[in-house]
């Protein structure tokens, strides 16, 4: 991918250099009312490209920060959910242990007979 980016940037720079060689005539830029700047067309184009690149870079940083903020919120929510589920697992394990202690061993029929008689009475 870096090679493709390099080729694209190289082509744009070559095109800009050819344009700058052929367009050296000065032109007037009206920045604000009453203020004018005269510069060659190639310099004006270079400034416009530079400003566009800076704005694109700032937009990229802005969107990156937004994605980071959103993903950190999702991570915090996931961590809270994980802790909640882990506490439920611990509760269920405690319940299972208490139920195991309450149940008679599987091979002991005398205890189950006694419990059935006690329930029937």
mmCIF file of C-alpha atoms in Angstrom:
data_model
loop_
_atom_site.group_PDB
_atom_site.id
_atom_site.type_symbol
_atom_site.label_atom_id
_atom_site.label_comp_id
_atom_site.label_asym_id
_atom_site.label_seq_id
_atom_site.Cartn_x
_atom_site.Cartn_y
_atom_site.Cartn_z
ATOM 1 C CA UNK A 1 0.000 0.000 0.000
ATOM 2 C CA UNK A 2 2.902 2.377 0.703
ATOM 3 C CA UNK A 3 4.145 1.966 -2.826
ATOM 4 C CA UNK A 4 0.745 2.884 -4.231
ATOM 5 C CA UNK A 5 0.622 5.976 -1.993
ATOM 6 C CA UNK A 6 4.137 6.935 -3.097
ATOM 7 C CA UNK A 7 3.204 6.617 -6.779
ATOM 8 C CA UNK A 8 0.067 8.729 -6.317
ATOM 9 C CA UNK A 9 1.951 11.445 -4.420
ATOM 10 C CA UNK A 10 4.755 11.385 -7.006
ATOM 11 C CA UNK A 11 2.274 11.830 -9.872
ATOM 12 C CA UNK A 12 0.592 14.783 -8.133
ATOM 13 C CA UNK A 13 3.929 16.436 -7.398
ATOM 14 C CA UNK A 14 5.071 15.951 -10.996
ATOM 15 C CA UNK A 15 1.818 17.437 -12.298
ATOM 16 C CA UNK A 16 2.154 20.390 -9.927
ATOM 17 C CA UNK A 17 5.780 20.983 -11.012
ATOM 18 C CA UNK A 18 4.784 20.990 -14.694
ATOM 19 C CA UNK A 19 1.903 23.355 -13.922
ATOM 20 C CA UNK A 20 4.194 25.675 -11.939
ATOM 21 C CA UNK A 21 6.733 25.837 -14.780
ATOM 22 C CA UNK A 22 4.074 26.876 -17.269
ATOM 23 C CA UNK A 23 2.122 29.306 -15.034
ATOM 24 C CA UNK A 24 4.433 31.925 -13.602
ATOM 25 C CA UNK A 25 2.181 34.918 -14.337
ATOM 26 C CA UNK A 26 1.115 36.854 -11.252
ATOM 27 C CA UNK A 27 -2.524 36.979 -10.306
ATOM 28 C CA UNK A 28 -4.417 38.896 -7.649
ATOM 29 C CA UNK A 29 -6.086 37.294 -4.655
ATOM 30 C CA UNK A 30 -8.725 39.261 -2.751
ATOM 31 C CA UNK A 31 -8.337 37.935 0.797
ATOM 32 C CA UNK A 32 -10.739 40.334 2.507
ATOM 33 C CA UNK A 33 -12.328 43.548 1.236
ATOM 34 C CA UNK A 34 -9.576 46.093 0.740
ATOM 35 C CA UNK A 35 -6.728 43.569 1.001
ATOM 36 C CA UNK A 36 -5.168 42.101 -2.106
ATOM 37 C CA UNK A 37 -2.178 39.845 -2.610
ATOM 38 C CA UNK A 38 -0.362 39.312 -5.894
ATOM 39 C CA UNK A 39 1.471 36.034 -6.409
ATOM 40 C CA UNK A 40 2.176 33.594 -9.233
ATOM 41 C CA UNK A 41 -0.601 31.115 -9.919
ATOM 42 C CA UNK A 42 1.657 28.194 -8.954
ATOM 43 C CA UNK A 43 2.313 29.704 -5.511
ATOM 44 C CA UNK A 44 -1.393 30.248 -5.009
ATOM 45 C CA UNK A 45 -2.053 26.654 -5.974
ATOM 46 C CA UNK A 46 0.664 25.460 -3.584
ATOM 47 C CA UNK A 47 -0.946 27.425 -0.743
ATOM 48 C CA UNK A 48 -4.378 26.028 -1.594
ATOM 49 C CA UNK A 49 -3.016 22.459 -1.678
ATOM 50 C CA UNK A 50 -1.194 23.030 1.618
ATOM 51 C CA UNK A 51 -4.291 24.383 3.334
ATOM 52 C CA UNK A 52 -6.352 21.504 1.993
ATOM 53 C CA UNK A 53 -3.788 19.008 3.301
ATOM 54 C CA UNK A 54 -3.756 20.663 6.737
ATOM 55 C CA UNK A 55 -7.560 20.628 6.914
ATOM 56 C CA UNK A 56 -7.649 16.976 5.822
ATOM 57 C CA UNK A 57 -5.046 16.122 8.491
ATOM 58 C CA UNK A 58 -7.036 17.951 11.199
ATOM 59 C CA UNK A 59 -10.223 16.175 10.105
ATOM 60 C CA UNK A 60 -8.385 12.837 10.281
ATOM 61 C CA UNK A 61 -7.197 13.597 13.813
ATOM 62 C CA UNK A 62 -10.725 14.667 14.824
ATOM 63 C CA UNK A 63 -12.335 11.482 13.507
ATOM 64 C CA UNK A 64 -9.584 9.362 15.097
ATOM 65 C CA UNK A 65 -10.264 10.963 18.504
ATOM 66 C CA UNK A 66 -13.998 10.392 18.071
ATOM 67 C CA UNK A 67 -13.410 6.707 17.297
ATOM 68 C CA UNK A 68 -11.107 6.390 20.311
ATOM 69 C CA UNK A 69 -13.699 7.994 22.582
ATOM 70 C CA UNK A 70 -16.458 5.748 21.273
ATOM 71 C CA UNK A 71 -14.374 2.591 21.579
ATOM 72 C CA UNK A 72 -13.256 3.466 25.125
ATOM 73 C CA UNK A 73 -16.908 3.891 26.125
ATOM 74 C CA UNK A 74 -17.720 0.498 24.629
ATOM 75 C CA UNK A 75 -14.770 -1.074 26.468
ATOM 76 C CA UNK A 76 -15.952 0.418 29.762
ATOM 77 C CA UNK A 77 -19.475 -0.916 29.155
ATOM 78 C CA UNK A 78 -18.093 -4.343 28.245
ATOM 79 C CA UNK A 79 -15.905 -4.404 31.363
ATOM 80 C CA UNK A 80 -18.922 -3.556 33.530
ATOM 81 C CA UNK A 81 -20.943 -6.324 31.885
ATOM 82 C CA UNK A 82 -18.060 -8.791 32.341
ATOM 83 C CA UNK A 83 -17.812 -7.960 36.055
ATOM 84 C CA UNK A 84 -21.564 -8.376 36.438
ATOM 85 C CA UNK A 85 -21.478 -11.782 34.742
ATOM 86 C CA UNK A 86 -18.470 -12.894 36.806
ATOM 87 C CA UNK A 87 -20.325 -12.013 40.026
ATOM 88 C CA UNK A 88 -23.331 -14.017 38.799
ATOM 89 C CA UNK A 89 -21.060 -16.984 38.091
ATOM 90 C CA UNK A 90 -19.706 -16.769 41.648
ATOM 91 C CA UNK A 91 -23.254 -16.652 43.035
ATOM 92 C CA UNK A 92 -24.277 -19.659 40.979
ATOM 93 C CA UNK A 93 -21.201 -21.581 42.119
ATOM 94 C CA UNK A 94 -22.079 -20.835 45.744
ATOM 95 C CA UNK A 95 -25.662 -22.028 45.103
ATOM 96 C CA UNK A 96 -24.411 -25.219 43.478
ATOM 97 C CA UNK A 97 -22.095 -25.927 46.417
ATOM 98 C CA UNK A 98 -24.915 -25.395 48.908
ATOM 99 C CA UNK A 99 -27.217 -27.670 46.899
ATOM 100 C CA UNK A 100 -24.527 -30.357 46.725
ATOM 101 C CA UNK A 101 -24.177 -30.260 50.502
ATOM 102 C CA UNK A 102 -27.960 -30.511 50.946
ATOM 103 C CA UNK A 103 -28.361 -33.531 48.643
ATOM 104 C CA UNK A 104 -27.551 -37.039 49.929
ATOM 105 C CA UNK A 105 -24.911 -39.062 48.110
ATOM 106 C CA UNK A 106 -26.248 -40.855 45.035
ATOM 107 C CA UNK A 107 -25.626 -44.385 46.349
ATOM 108 C CA UNK A 108 -27.118 -43.823 49.825
ATOM 109 C CA UNK A 109 -30.703 -45.109 49.660
ATOM 110 C CA UNK A 110 -31.218 -45.375 53.421
ATOM 111 C CA UNK A 111 -31.087 -41.595 53.877
ATOM 112 C CA UNK A 112 -33.501 -41.013 51.008
ATOM 113 C CA UNK A 113 -35.915 -43.596 52.469
ATOM 114 C CA UNK A 114 -35.757 -41.853 55.847
ATOM 115 C CA UNK A 115 -36.352 -38.448 54.277
ATOM 116 C CA UNK A 116 -39.313 -39.812 52.263
ATOM 117 C CA UNK A 117 -40.860 -41.291 55.415
ATOM 118 C CA UNK A 118 -40.338 -38.028 57.272
ATOM 119 C CA UNK A 119 -42.009 -36.089 54.483
ATOM 120 C CA UNK A 120 -44.942 -38.537 54.333
ATOM 121 C CA UNK A 121 -45.647 -38.168 58.047
#
